[in-house]
Each structure stands twice: as C-alpha cells, then as structure tokens.
Amino acid sequence: MTSVPHLLTDIPGPRSRELHAQREAAVASGYAVTLPVFVARADTSTVEDVDGNTLIDFASGIAVTSIGASNPRLRANVAAQLERFTHTCFMVTEYEGFVRVAEWLNEHAPGECDKRTALFSTGAEAVENAVKIARHYTGRAGVLVIDEAYHGRSMLTMAMTAKEDPYKSGFGPFPADVVRGPNANPLRGRPVDETLAQIQAIVAERGADYFAAIVVEPIQGEGGFVVPATGFLPGLRRLADEHGILLVVDEIQTGLGRTGQLFASEHEGIAGDLTLTAKALGGGLPLSAVTGRAEVVDAVHVGGLGGTYAGNPLACAAALAVFEVLEEPGLLAGVGDIEATIRAHLEPLRTEIDALADVRGRGAMMAVEFADAGSLAPRPDLAQRISAACHAEGVLTLTCGTHGNVIRLLPPLVIEKPVLEAGLEILVRCIRTIAAEEAAA
Ligand code: PMP
C-alpha cells in the first residue's frame, strides 16, 4: 500500500467542487455534509475521491462499513444474490436469507431466551417497530427515553431524539407519550443512584401502567459517545422489571462488534427485552432488525409487522457476510487493540491541553470532548476547527454531541494498524496546532 493519506489536490479537489455545485442545483438543501468530497471508490479503511485523493476513513459511513466499504466476501455474497433475484417482498414470497439473518441474531443477541427477529430497512424503522411491539405486548402507551438520545428522523423517532436543532426544529407536532429522563453522564451528570432515583420518580409520577418501554442506547452515539456510568444500564434493567416495562436497547450504532463485544450491552451484562440493530448489520446495504424475547415479538397479530423492502434479499446476503467476518478469530480482540492504540495517542494530550476534557468510548467507538477546563463549557469551535484541519490533511473525522464539541472516531473494525496510526498522528498534530493557536490568540 502506498502511504496514506495520499493527497494530489486541495480537499475538496476541483472535480469534487464541480460535482458539489451540481448537487446544490439538484439536491434538497436540507442535507448537511461533513466533507463535500465525492467518492470514486473505497478500500478497507480508505476512500478515494474523484480527484484521486486517498483519505483515511475514521467515519465508516457513521458506523456502517465495519468490515470495510468494499469487503470481498460481502461483494461476492451480494453479487451471487444479485444473479438470482433482487426482491420478492418477504410478505409476498419468502427467501432463505431472511431466515438465516434472523437465526444468527436470535442466537447472538444478548439474553438466554427463545428469541424472534423482525427485519426492516433503516434504524428509525427498527425503533418505531420496537415501540409498536412493546405497546402491543404491554397494552401501554408511554415511551421513556434518555436525555441527549438519538433514535432517528421519522415522526416518532424525532420525538424520541433529544436534540432540537437540526433534527426537530420546525417539524412538529410530534407523537405524544414520549417522556425524557436523565442520563448517567460520568462527566456532567449526577451519580448513578441519584439518576436512577429520578427516573424511578418519573415512572411513579405517570403511574404503574403507563410506560410500555424504556429505550436506551448503551453508549450514546449522536449525543456525544457518552458511556453511561457503571451500573446505570443494570439499574434501568431492574427498574423495567419492577414495573413490567420492556427494556429496549438501541444498539444501532454500538452493535455488531463496534465496541469490542458483539453487543455493547454485554459490557454491563444486560439484555434488553428487545435489541435493535441496523447500520453495520447490512454492511452498507439498508437492513435493520428488532430481536427479542419470542413471547414479546410474537404478541403482534399476523400482518402487524412488515414493509415492502423489509429484509431485502441483497441486504440479507450482505449481513451474512458481515456475520462471517465478525466470527473470524481475533476480529473482536482486534477491536480492543484499536481502542488501546487510540487511547495511547490521545490520552497523553489530556494533561497537555486544558480544553481536552475527555477521551472516552469503547473499542472502535471512541471520542474526544472539548470543553473549558473547570466550567466544562462546551467548545464546539475547537472540535469543528480540529475536524476541518483533519479533513484538509486527508483524515475523515466526524463530530457529535448535543453541543457539537466532540470529535468521534469510528474506523472500520478491520482498519490496518499503520493506517490507524497514520490517521491518529494527524489528529494529534491537528489538536496540538489548533490548541496552540487558541492559546496564542
Ligand atoms: N438509533 C441510533 C442509536 C442511531 O445512531 C441512529 C442513526 N444515527 C438511529 C437510531 C437511526 O438510524 P437510521 O439513520 O438508519 O434511521
């Protein structure tokens, strides 16, 4: 491999700028873009743009292309399926791939119980359907979600998502019966037992028969890669059990190896009644799933679940390749090595740079938060400037967090160590440079 990143032009280059201008004339302006570069092809851990620049991919299409954006096994599986047929609609005639994906998820999702799986296309659809299932099973309406949560952009999932701008502003009114409780954010929140007591009070206030589900991300994604304080997730599990509420664990961003376990729930030894997956599940083809206790999932009447594209055959073929890669010996241990490498590069900066408030995450889901020392006032300006500097040097980073002050790293799980290190060296250099400029200003 030639050394990466490999830049031939400014980023974005002239051809990307030309295409971007065409985009502006044709595409709805409501889409934001992290880096206005047009991609020609992608490899294990790099993307090549239309100007011939090769960028290091620390985004994985927002935690989707965990096995690489052009994995040979995935391509072969999908190509073979493409030769046979592209679509039947599982509600019209059946096909085997759907069943095999369901079987794998039933076997591997957290929880030692008989399970069933329903497949859909997008993450938001999985969340919506989990709520449908939970309401049907419990006969209750309420959905308890957590501060700073992100669950999608459909009407119900916008209601469940916390952040107003850009996700919700001007799009309401939203469906009712969504209630928000506090998060056990170790940097900014209260202690776990106080947080759980607050949630307990919210449940008590609404009455025992109100909540159908508590929906929680085991590590918040868009909300800022917040790993909840130890004990929070088991506490929610207990609280749900006490009140006959279902626990729905949204593993859409964290699931399928991202954190070094197949499911992030496993780090805290919990199992949701329903576990949601999407993103990495289809390896880039749209596929999502609700997996959970058989008696819960099967409470829904025949015809109550579905969708024209739900569990599309090409996406199922892709998922079966994703599963094979995840089961390769050493893959998950390698994700632990990614975390160690990221920490080794970033943690020393904590003592060096005052505004670097936190390095956190698990596995290949890591983040750096920027905030003023002491007051912890968020510093989105720093995160944005550092991220932009990385882009200019050929490293594709994303930001996140309610205040946009967090840089998140989501490299493919199969990233080669030299590529990971090259990207991290650039990130570290950019952090140092921008922080020094700030200090001098
Ligand atoms: N839940 C979580 C935790 C997510 O991170 C996302 C996507 N960022 C979603 C739900 C929504 O998924 P989708 O964009 O596929 O609808």
CSV table of C-alpha atoms and ligand atoms in Angstrom, one decimal:
chain,number,residue,atom,x,y,z
A,1,MET,CA,0.0,0.0,0.0
A,2,THR,CA,1.3,3.5,-0.8
A,3,SER,CA,1.3,5.6,2.3
A,4,VAL,CA,-2.0,7.2,3.2
A,5,PRO,CA,-3.5,9.7,3.2
A,6,HIS,CA,-2.3,10.5,-0.3
A,7,LEU,CA,-3.3,13.9,-1.5
A,8,LEU,CA,-3.0,15.2,-5.1
A,9,THR,CA,-5.1,18.3,-4.7
A,10,ASP,CA,-6.6,20.5,-2.0
A,11,ILE,CA,-9.6,18.9,-0.2
A,12,PRO,CA,-12.1,19.1,-1.7
A,13,GLY,CA,-10.4,19.0,-5.1
A,14,PRO,CA,-11.6,20.6,-8.3
A,15,ARG,CA,-13.8,17.8,-9.6
A,16,SER,CA,-15.5,17.4,-6.2
A,17,ARG,CA,-16.2,21.1,-6.1
A,18,GLU,CA,-17.7,20.9,-9.6
A,19,LEU,CA,-19.9,18.0,-8.6
A,20,HIS,CA,-20.9,19.8,-5.4
A,21,ALA,CA,-22.1,22.8,-7.4
A,22,GLN,CA,-24.2,20.4,-9.5
A,23,ARG,CA,-25.6,18.9,-6.3
A,24,GLU,CA,-26.6,22.2,-5.0
A,25,ALA,CA,-28.6,22.8,-8.1
A,26,ALA,CA,-30.4,19.4,-7.9
A,27,VAL,CA,-30.5,18.1,-4.3
A,28,ALA,CA,-32.7,19.3,-1.4
A,29,SER,CA,-30.6,21.7,0.6
A,30,GLY,CA,-31.8,20.1,3.9
A,31,TYR,CA,-28.9,17.6,3.7
A,32,ALA,CA,-25.8,18.7,5.6
A,33,VAL,CA,-22.4,17.3,4.5
A,34,THR,CA,-19.4,16.7,6.7
A,35,LEU,CA,-16.9,16.9,3.9
A,36,PRO,CA,-18.0,17.9,0.4
A,37,VAL,CA,-15.8,15.3,-1.3
A,38,PHE,CA,-17.2,12.9,-4.0
A,39,VAL,CA,-16.1,9.3,-3.6
A,40,ALA,CA,-15.0,7.3,-6.5
A,41,ARG,CA,-14.2,4.0,-4.7
A,42,ALA,CA,-13.3,2.8,-1.2
A,43,ASP,CA,-11.0,0.2,0.2
A,44,THR,CA,-10.7,-1.5,3.7
A,45,SER,CA,-10.1,1.7,5.6
A,46,THR,CA,-9.6,4.4,2.9
A,47,VAL,CA,-11.8,6.3,0.5
A,48,GLU,CA,-10.6,7.6,-2.9
A,49,ASP,CA,-12.2,10.7,-4.2
A,50,VAL,CA,-12.9,11.8,-7.8
A,51,ASP,CA,-9.7,13.9,-7.8
A,52,GLY,CA,-7.5,10.9,-7.0
A,53,ASN,CA,-7.0,11.8,-3.3
A,54,THR,CA,-7.0,8.9,-0.8
A,55,LEU,CA,-8.4,9.7,2.6
A,56,ILE,CA,-8.2,7.7,5.8
A,57,ASP,CA,-11.7,6.7,6.9
A,58,PHE,CA,-12.5,7.4,10.6
A,59,ALA,CA,-16.2,7.5,9.9
A,60,SER,CA,-17.2,4.2,8.3
A,61,GLY,CA,-20.3,6.0,6.9
A,62,ILE,CA,-21.4,6.6,10.5
A,63,ALA,CA,-20.6,3.2,11.9
A,64,VAL,CA,-21.9,1.2,8.9
A,65,THR,CA,-18.9,-0.2,6.9
A,66,SER,CA,-17.4,-2.0,9.9
A,67,ILE,CA,-15.9,-4.7,7.6
A,68,GLY,CA,-14.7,-2.1,5.1
A,69,ALA,CA,-16.7,-0.4,2.4
A,70,SER,CA,-15.8,-2.9,-0.3
A,71,ASN,CA,-15.3,-6.2,1.6
A,72,PRO,CA,-14.7,-9.0,-0.9
A,73,ARG,CA,-16.8,-11.5,0.9
A,74,LEU,CA,-19.7,-9.1,1.1
A,75,ARG,CA,-19.4,-8.2,-2.6
A,76,ALA,CA,-19.3,-11.9,-3.5
A,77,ASN,CA,-22.4,-12.7,-1.4
A,78,VAL,CA,-24.3,-9.7,-2.8
A,79,ALA,CA,-23.2,-10.4,-6.4
A,80,ALA,CA,-24.4,-14.0,-6.1
A,81,GLN,CA,-27.8,-12.9,-4.8
A,82,LEU,CA,-28.0,-10.3,-7.5
A,83,GLU,CA,-27.7,-13.1,-10.1
A,84,ARG,CA,-30.6,-14.9,-8.5
A,85,PHE,CA,-33.1,-12.1,-7.7
A,86,THR,CA,-33.2,-8.7,-6.2
A,87,HIS,CA,-36.6,-8.6,-4.5
A,88,THR,CA,-39.7,-10.5,-3.9
A,89,CYS,CA,-41.1,-8.8,-0.8
A,90,PHE,CA,-40.9,-11.2,2.2
A,91,MET,CA,-44.6,-10.7,2.8
A,92,VAL,CA,-45.4,-12.0,-0.8
A,93,THR,CA,-43.0,-14.9,-1.2
A,94,GLU,CA,-40.2,-16.0,1.2
A,95,TYR,CA,-36.5,-16.5,0.8
A,96,GLU,CA,-33.9,-18.2,2.9
A,97,GLY,CA,-31.5,-15.2,3.6
A,98,PHE,CA,-34.1,-13.5,5.7
A,99,VAL,CA,-34.4,-16.6,7.9
A,100,ARG,CA,-30.7,-17.1,8.2
A,101,VAL,CA,-30.2,-13.5,9.4
A,102,ALA,CA,-33.0,-13.9,11.9
A,103,GLU,CA,-31.4,-17.1,13.2
A,104,TRP,CA,-28.0,-15.5,13.7
A,105,LEU,CA,-29.4,-12.5,15.5
A,106,ASN,CA,-31.6,-14.8,17.7
A,107,GLU,CA,-28.5,-16.8,18.6
A,108,HIS,CA,-26.1,-13.9,19.3
A,109,ALA,CA,-28.2,-11.0,20.6
A,110,PRO,CA,-28.0,-10.7,24.4
A,111,GLY,CA,-30.3,-12.8,26.5
A,112,GLU,CA,-30.6,-16.5,27.2
A,113,CYS,CA,-34.1,-17.0,26.0
A,114,ASP,CA,-36.1,-18.1,23.0
A,115,LYS,CA,-36.0,-15.2,20.5
A,116,ARG,CA,-37.5,-13.9,17.3
A,117,THR,CA,-36.4,-11.3,14.9
A,118,ALA,CA,-38.2,-8.8,12.6
A,119,LEU,CA,-36.2,-7.3,9.8
A,120,PHE,CA,-36.7,-3.8,8.4
A,121,SER,CA,-34.5,-1.4,6.4
A,122,THR,CA,-33.5,1.6,8.5
A,123,GLY,CA,-32.6,2.2,12.1
A,124,ALA,CA,-35.5,4.5,12.6
A,125,GLU,CA,-37.9,1.8,11.4
A,126,ALA,CA,-36.4,-0.7,13.8
A,127,VAL,CA,-37.0,1.8,16.7
A,128,GLU,CA,-40.6,2.5,15.5
A,129,ASN,CA,-41.3,-1.2,15.3
A,130,ALA,CA,-39.9,-1.9,18.7
A,131,VAL,CA,-42.3,0.7,20.1
A,132,LYS,CA,-45.2,-0.9,18.2
A,133,ILE,CA,-44.2,-4.3,19.6
A,134,ALA,CA,-43.8,-3.0,23.1
A,135,ARG,CA,-47.1,-1.2,23.1
A,136,HIS,CA,-48.9,-4.3,21.7
A,137,TYR,CA,-47.3,-6.6,24.2
A,138,THR,CA,-47.9,-4.4,27.3
A,139,GLY,CA,-51.1,-2.7,26.3
A,140,ARG,CA,-49.4,0.6,27.5
A,141,ALA,CA,-48.6,3.8,25.7
A,142,GLY,CA,-45.6,5.5,27.3
A,143,VAL,CA,-42.0,5.5,26.0
A,144,LEU,CA,-39.3,6.6,28.3
A,145,VAL,CA,-36.2,7.9,26.6
A,146,ILE,CA,-32.9,9.5,27.9
A,147,ASP,CA,-31.5,13.0,27.7
A,148,GLU,CA,-29.4,13.6,24.6
A,149,ALA,CA,-30.6,10.4,23.0
A,150,TYR,CA,-30.7,9.9,19.2
A,151,HIS,CA,-33.2,7.4,17.7
A,152,GLY,CA,-33.9,8.7,14.2
A,153,ARG,CA,-35.7,11.2,12.0
A,154,SER,CA,-39.2,9.7,11.5
A,155,MET,CA,-42.0,11.4,13.3
A,156,LEU,CA,-42.0,9.1,16.3
A,157,THR,CA,-38.2,8.8,16.5
A,158,MET,CA,-37.8,12.6,16.2
A,159,ALA,CA,-40.0,12.8,19.3
A,160,MET,CA,-37.6,10.3,20.9
A,161,THR,CA,-34.5,12.1,19.8
A,162,ALA,CA,-33.4,14.9,22.2
A,163,LYS,CA,-31.6,17.5,20.1
A,164,GLU,CA,-33.9,20.1,18.6
A,165,ASP,CA,-31.6,21.7,16.0
A,166,PRO,CA,-31.1,20.3,13.4
A,167,TYR,CA,-33.2,17.2,13.9
A,168,LYS,CA,-36.6,18.5,15.0
A,169,SER,CA,-36.9,22.2,14.5
A,170,GLY,CA,-39.9,23.2,12.6
A,171,PHE,CA,-41.1,19.6,12.1
A,172,GLY,CA,-43.5,19.2,14.9
A,173,PRO,CA,-46.0,18.4,16.3
A,174,PHE,CA,-44.7,15.0,17.3
A,175,PRO,CA,-46.4,11.9,18.6
A,176,ALA,CA,-47.3,12.1,22.2
A,177,ASP,CA,-46.4,9.7,25.1
A,178,VAL,CA,-42.7,10.2,24.8
A,179,VAL,CA,-41.1,11.2,28.2
A,180,ARG,CA,-37.5,12.0,28.8
A,181,GLY,CA,-35.4,11.0,31.8
A,182,PRO,CA,-31.8,11.9,32.8
A,183,ASN,CA,-28.6,10.2,31.7
A,184,ALA,CA,-25.8,9.0,33.9
A,185,ASN,CA,-23.2,11.0,32.1
A,186,PRO,CA,-20.0,10.5,34.1
A,187,LEU,CA,-18.5,13.8,33.1
A,188,ARG,CA,-21.6,16.0,33.6
A,189,GLY,CA,-24.3,14.0,35.3
A,190,ARG,CA,-25.3,13.1,38.8
A,191,PRO,CA,-24.2,9.9,40.5
A,192,VAL,CA,-25.9,6.7,39.1
A,193,ASP,CA,-28.2,6.1,42.1
A,194,GLU,CA,-29.5,9.7,42.0
A,195,THR,CA,-30.1,9.4,38.3
A,196,LEU,CA,-31.9,6.1,38.7
A,197,ALA,CA,-34.0,7.6,41.5
A,198,GLN,CA,-35.0,10.5,39.2
A,199,ILE,CA,-36.1,8.0,36.6
A,200,GLN,CA,-37.9,6.0,39.2
A,201,ALA,CA,-39.8,9.2,40.2
A,202,ILE,CA,-40.8,9.9,36.6
A,203,VAL,CA,-42.2,6.3,36.4
A,204,ALA,CA,-44.0,6.7,39.7
A,205,GLU,CA,-45.5,10.1,38.6
A,206,ARG,CA,-47.0,8.6,35.5
A,207,GLY,CA,-48.4,5.6,37.2
A,208,ALA,CA,-47.6,1.9,37.1
A,209,ASP,CA,-49.5,1.2,33.9
A,210,TYR,CA,-48.2,4.0,31.7
A,211,PHE,CA,-44.8,3.0,30.3
A,212,ALA,CA,-44.6,0.3,27.7
A,213,ALA,CA,-40.8,0.7,27.1
A,214,ILE,CA,-37.6,2.3,28.3
A,215,VAL,CA,-35.5,2.9,25.2
A,216,VAL,CA,-31.8,3.4,25.7
A,217,GLU,CA,-28.5,3.5,23.8
A,218,PRO,CA,-25.9,1.5,25.7
A,219,ILE,CA,-23.4,4.2,24.5
A,220,GLN,CA,-25.0,7.3,23.1
A,221,GLY,CA,-24.0,7.9,19.6
A,222,GLU,CA,-25.0,11.2,18.1
A,223,GLY,CA,-25.4,12.5,21.7
A,224,GLY,CA,-21.7,12.5,22.2
A,225,PHE,CA,-20.4,8.9,22.6
A,226,VAL,CA,-21.4,9.1,26.3
A,227,VAL,CA,-20.6,5.8,28.0
A,228,PRO,CA,-23.0,5.8,30.9
A,229,ALA,CA,-21.7,5.4,34.4
A,230,THR,CA,-21.2,1.8,35.5
A,231,GLY,CA,-24.4,0.4,36.9
A,232,PHE,CA,-26.8,2.7,35.0
A,233,LEU,CA,-27.8,0.1,32.4
A,234,PRO,CA,-28.3,-2.7,35.0
A,235,GLY,CA,-30.3,-0.2,37.1
A,236,LEU,CA,-32.6,0.5,34.2
A,237,ARG,CA,-33.0,-3.2,33.7
A,238,ARG,CA,-34.1,-3.7,37.3
A,239,LEU,CA,-36.4,-0.7,37.2
A,240,ALA,CA,-38.0,-2.0,34.0
A,241,ASP,CA,-38.5,-5.4,35.6
A,242,GLU,CA,-40.0,-3.9,38.7
A,243,HIS,CA,-42.7,-2.1,36.8
A,244,GLY,CA,-43.4,-4.5,34.0
A,245,ILE,CA,-41.8,-2.2,31.4
A,246,LEU,CA,-39.9,-3.5,28.5
A,247,LEU,CA,-36.2,-2.5,28.1
A,248,VAL,CA,-35.4,-1.7,24.5
A,249,VAL,CA,-31.7,-1.5,23.9
A,250,ASP,CA,-30.9,0.6,20.8
A,251,GLU,CA,-27.6,-1.0,19.5
A,252,ILE,CA,-28.0,0.6,16.1
A,253,GLN,CA,-24.7,2.4,16.4
A,254,THR,CA,-23.0,0.2,19.1
A,255,GLY,CA,-23.9,-3.2,17.9
A,256,LEU,CA,-22.2,-5.9,15.8
A,257,GLY,CA,-18.7,-5.6,17.2
A,258,ARG,CA,-18.2,-1.9,17.2
A,259,THR,CA,-17.3,-1.7,20.9
A,260,GLY,CA,-15.3,-4.9,21.0
A,261,GLN,CA,-18.2,-7.2,22.0
A,262,LEU,CA,-20.8,-8.2,19.5
A,263,PHE,CA,-23.2,-6.1,21.5
A,264,ALA,CA,-22.4,-3.2,23.8
A,265,SER,CA,-25.0,-4.5,26.3
A,266,GLU,CA,-22.5,-7.3,27.1
A,267,HIS,CA,-20.1,-4.8,28.7
A,268,GLU,CA,-22.6,-4.3,31.5
A,269,GLY,CA,-24.1,-7.8,31.4
A,270,ILE,CA,-27.6,-6.7,30.5
A,271,ALA,CA,-30.0,-8.0,27.9
A,272,GLY,CA,-32.9,-5.9,26.5
A,273,ASP,CA,-36.3,-7.5,26.0
A,274,LEU,CA,-35.8,-6.1,22.5
A,275,THR,CA,-32.4,-5.3,21.0
A,276,LEU,CA,-32.2,-3.1,17.9
A,277,THR,CA,-29.5,-3.3,15.2
A,278,ALA,CA,-29.0,-1.5,11.8
A,279,LYS,CA,-26.0,0.3,10.4
A,280,ALA,CA,-23.2,-2.4,10.5
A,281,LEU,CA,-25.8,-5.1,10.1
A,282,GLY,CA,-26.1,-4.7,6.3
A,283,GLY,CA,-22.5,-3.7,5.8
A,284,GLY,CA,-23.7,-0.7,3.7
A,285,LEU,CA,-26.9,-2.2,2.4
A,286,PRO,CA,-30.1,-1.0,4.2
A,287,LEU,CA,-31.0,-3.5,6.8
A,288,SER,CA,-32.3,-3.2,10.4
A,289,ALA,CA,-33.7,-5.6,13.0
A,290,VAL,CA,-35.7,-5.9,16.2
A,291,THR,CA,-34.6,-9.1,18.1
A,292,GLY,CA,-36.1,-10.1,21.3
A,293,ARG,CA,-38.0,-12.4,23.6
A,294,ALA,CA,-40.2,-14.7,21.5
A,295,GLU,CA,-43.3,-14.0,23.6
A,296,VAL,CA,-42.9,-10.3,23.2
A,297,VAL,CA,-42.2,-10.2,19.5
A,298,ASP,CA,-44.8,-12.7,18.7
A,299,ALA,CA,-47.5,-10.9,20.6
A,300,VAL,CA,-48.2,-8.9,17.5
A,301,HIS,CA,-51.0,-10.1,15.2
A,302,VAL,CA,-50.2,-11.5,11.8
A,303,GLY,CA,-49.9,-8.7,9.3
A,304,GLY,CA,-49.0,-6.2,12.0
A,305,LEU,CA,-45.3,-6.0,11.0
A,306,GLY,CA,-43.7,-5.7,7.6
A,307,GLY,CA,-42.8,-3.3,4.8
A,308,THR,CA,-42.2,-3.7,1.1
A,309,TYR,CA,-38.4,-3.7,1.4
A,310,ALA,CA,-38.1,-5.1,5.0
A,311,GLY,CA,-35.2,-7.6,5.0
A,312,ASN,CA,-34.3,-7.1,1.3
A,313,PRO,CA,-32.6,-10.2,-0.1
A,314,LEU,CA,-29.4,-8.3,-1.2
A,315,ALA,CA,-29.2,-6.7,2.3
A,316,CYS,CA,-29.6,-10.1,3.9
A,317,ALA,CA,-26.9,-11.6,1.7
A,318,ALA,CA,-24.6,-8.7,2.8
A,319,ALA,CA,-25.5,-9.3,6.5
A,320,LEU,CA,-24.5,-13.0,6.3
A,321,ALA,CA,-21.1,-11.9,5.1
A,322,VAL,CA,-20.9,-9.4,8.0
A,323,PHE,CA,-21.6,-12.2,10.4
A,324,GLU,CA,-18.9,-14.4,8.9
A,325,VAL,CA,-16.3,-11.7,9.3
A,326,LEU,CA,-17.4,-10.9,12.9
A,327,GLU,CA,-16.9,-14.6,13.7
A,328,GLU,CA,-13.4,-14.7,12.4
A,329,PRO,CA,-11.0,-15.5,15.3
A,330,GLY,CA,-9.3,-12.4,16.6
A,331,LEU,CA,-11.7,-9.9,15.0
A,332,LEU,CA,-13.2,-8.7,18.3
A,333,ALA,CA,-9.9,-8.8,20.1
A,334,GLY,CA,-8.6,-6.6,17.3
A,335,VAL,CA,-11.2,-4.0,18.2
A,336,GLY,CA,-9.8,-3.9,21.7
A,337,ASP,CA,-6.4,-3.2,20.1
A,338,ILE,CA,-7.9,-0.3,18.1
A,339,GLU,CA,-9.1,1.2,21.4
A,340,ALA,CA,-5.7,0.7,23.0
A,341,THR,CA,-4.0,2.4,20.0
A,342,ILE,CA,-6.4,5.3,20.1
A,343,ARG,CA,-6.0,5.8,23.8
A,344,ALA,CA,-2.2,5.6,23.6
A,345,HIS,CA,-2.3,8.5,21.1
A,346,LEU,CA,-5.0,10.7,22.7
A,347,GLU,CA,-4.8,10.2,26.5
A,348,PRO,CA,-1.4,11.9,26.9
A,349,LEU,CA,-2.9,15.1,25.5
A,350,ARG,CA,-5.3,15.3,28.5
A,351,THR,CA,-2.6,16.7,30.7
A,352,GLU,CA,-1.1,18.8,27.9
A,353,ILE,CA,-4.2,20.5,26.5
A,354,ASP,CA,-6.6,22.2,29.0
A,355,ALA,CA,-9.6,22.2,26.7
A,356,LEU,CA,-9.4,18.5,26.1
A,357,ALA,CA,-12.0,17.5,28.6
A,358,ASP,CA,-12.3,13.7,28.0
A,359,VAL,CA,-11.2,10.8,26.0
A,360,ARG,CA,-13.8,8.0,26.1
A,361,GLY,CA,-15.6,5.2,24.4
A,362,ARG,CA,-15.2,1.6,23.8
A,363,GLY,CA,-13.5,-0.4,21.1
A,364,ALA,CA,-13.7,1.3,17.8
A,365,MET,CA,-16.2,3.9,19.1
A,366,MET,CA,-14.0,6.5,20.6
A,367,ALA,CA,-14.3,10.2,21.2
A,368,VAL,CA,-12.5,13.3,22.4
A,369,GLU,CA,-14.6,16.1,24.0
A,370,PHE,CA,-13.5,19.7,24.0
A,371,ALA,CA,-14.7,21.9,26.9
A,372,ASP,CA,-13.2,24.7,29.0
A,373,ALA,CA,-11.3,23.5,32.0
A,374,GLY,CA,-13.2,23.9,35.2
A,375,SER,CA,-16.5,25.2,33.9
A,376,LEU,CA,-16.8,22.4,31.3
A,377,ALA,CA,-18.4,24.9,28.9
A,378,PRO,CA,-18.6,23.1,25.6
A,379,ARG,CA,-16.1,24.2,22.9
A,380,PRO,CA,-17.7,23.3,19.5
A,381,ASP,CA,-15.4,25.8,17.9
A,382,LEU,CA,-12.4,23.7,18.8
A,383,ALA,CA,-13.9,20.4,17.7
A,384,GLN,CA,-15.0,22.0,14.4
A,385,ARG,CA,-11.7,23.6,13.7
A,386,ILE,CA,-9.7,20.4,14.5
A,387,SER,CA,-12.0,18.3,12.5
A,388,ALA,CA,-11.7,20.6,9.5
A,389,ALA,CA,-7.9,20.6,9.9
A,390,CYS,CA,-8.0,16.7,9.8
A,391,HIS,CA,-10.1,16.8,6.6
A,392,ALA,CA,-7.6,19.2,5.0
A,393,GLU,CA,-4.9,16.6,5.8
A,394,GLY,CA,-6.9,13.7,4.5
A,395,VAL,CA,-8.4,12.2,7.6
A,396,LEU,CA,-12.2,11.9,7.6
A,397,THR,CA,-13.4,12.6,11.1
A,398,LEU,CA,-16.9,13.3,12.4
A,399,THR,CA,-18.2,15.5,15.2
A,400,CYS,CA,-21.1,14.7,17.5
A,401,GLY,CA,-22.6,15.7,20.8
A,402,THR,CA,-25.5,17.9,21.7
A,403,HIS,CA,-23.2,20.9,21.5
A,404,GLY,CA,-21.1,19.6,18.6
A,405,ASN,CA,-18.0,19.7,20.8
A,406,VAL,CA,-17.0,16.1,20.4
A,407,ILE,CA,-14.8,14.5,17.7
A,408,ARG,CA,-15.7,10.9,17.2
A,409,LEU,CA,-13.7,8.1,15.7
A,410,LEU,CA,-15.4,5.2,14.0
A,411,PRO,CA,-12.8,3.5,12.0
A,412,PRO,CA,-13.7,0.2,10.2
A,413,LEU,CA,-13.1,-2.7,12.6
A,414,VAL,CA,-10.7,-4.1,10.0
A,415,ILE,CA,-8.5,-1.0,9.7
A,416,GLU,CA,-4.9,-1.8,9.3
A,417,LYS,CA,-2.7,-0.7,12.2
A,418,PRO,CA,-0.4,1.5,10.1
A,419,VAL,CA,-3.4,3.3,8.7
A,420,LEU,CA,-5.0,3.8,12.1
A,421,GLU,CA,-1.7,5.2,13.4
A,422,ALA,CA,-1.2,7.5,10.5
A,423,GLY,CA,-4.6,8.9,11.0
A,424,LEU,CA,-4.1,9.3,14.7
A,425,GLU,CA,-0.8,11.1,14.2
A,426,ILE,CA,-2.5,13.6,12.0
A,427,LEU,CA,-5.4,14.1,14.5
A,428,VAL,CA,-2.9,14.6,17.4
A,429,ARG,CA,-0.9,17.1,15.3
A,430,CYS,CA,-4.1,19.0,14.4
A,431,ILE,CA,-5.2,19.1,18.1
A,432,ARG,CA,-1.9,20.4,19.2
A,433,THR,CA,-1.7,23.0,16.4
A,434,ILE,CA,-5.2,24.4,16.9
A,435,ALA,CA,-4.9,24.4,20.7
A,436,ALA,CA,-1.6,26.3,20.4
A,437,GLU,CA,-3.3,28.8,18.0
A,438,GLU,CA,-6.1,29.2,20.5
A,439,ALA,CA,-3.7,29.8,23.4
A,440,ALA,CA,-1.8,32.4,21.4
A,441,ALA,CA,-5.0,34.2,20.3
B,1,PMP,N1,-30.5,4.9,16.7
B,1,PMP,C1,-29.2,5.2,16.9
B,1,PMP,C2,-28.6,4.9,18.2
B,1,PMP,C3,-28.5,5.8,15.8
B,1,PMP,O1,-27.2,6.1,16.0
B,1,PMP,C4,-29.2,6.0,14.6
B,1,PMP,C5,-28.5,6.6,13.4
B,1,PMP,N2,-27.5,7.5,13.7
B,1,PMP,C6,-30.6,5.7,14.5
B,1,PMP,C7,-31.2,5.1,15.6
B,1,PMP,C8,-31.4,5.9,13.2
B,1,PMP,O2,-30.9,5.1,12.2
B,1,PMP,P1,-31.2,5.4,10.7
B,1,PMP,O3,-30.5,6.7,10.3
B,1,PMP,O4,-30.8,4.2,9.9
B,1,PMP,O5,-32.7,5.6,10.6
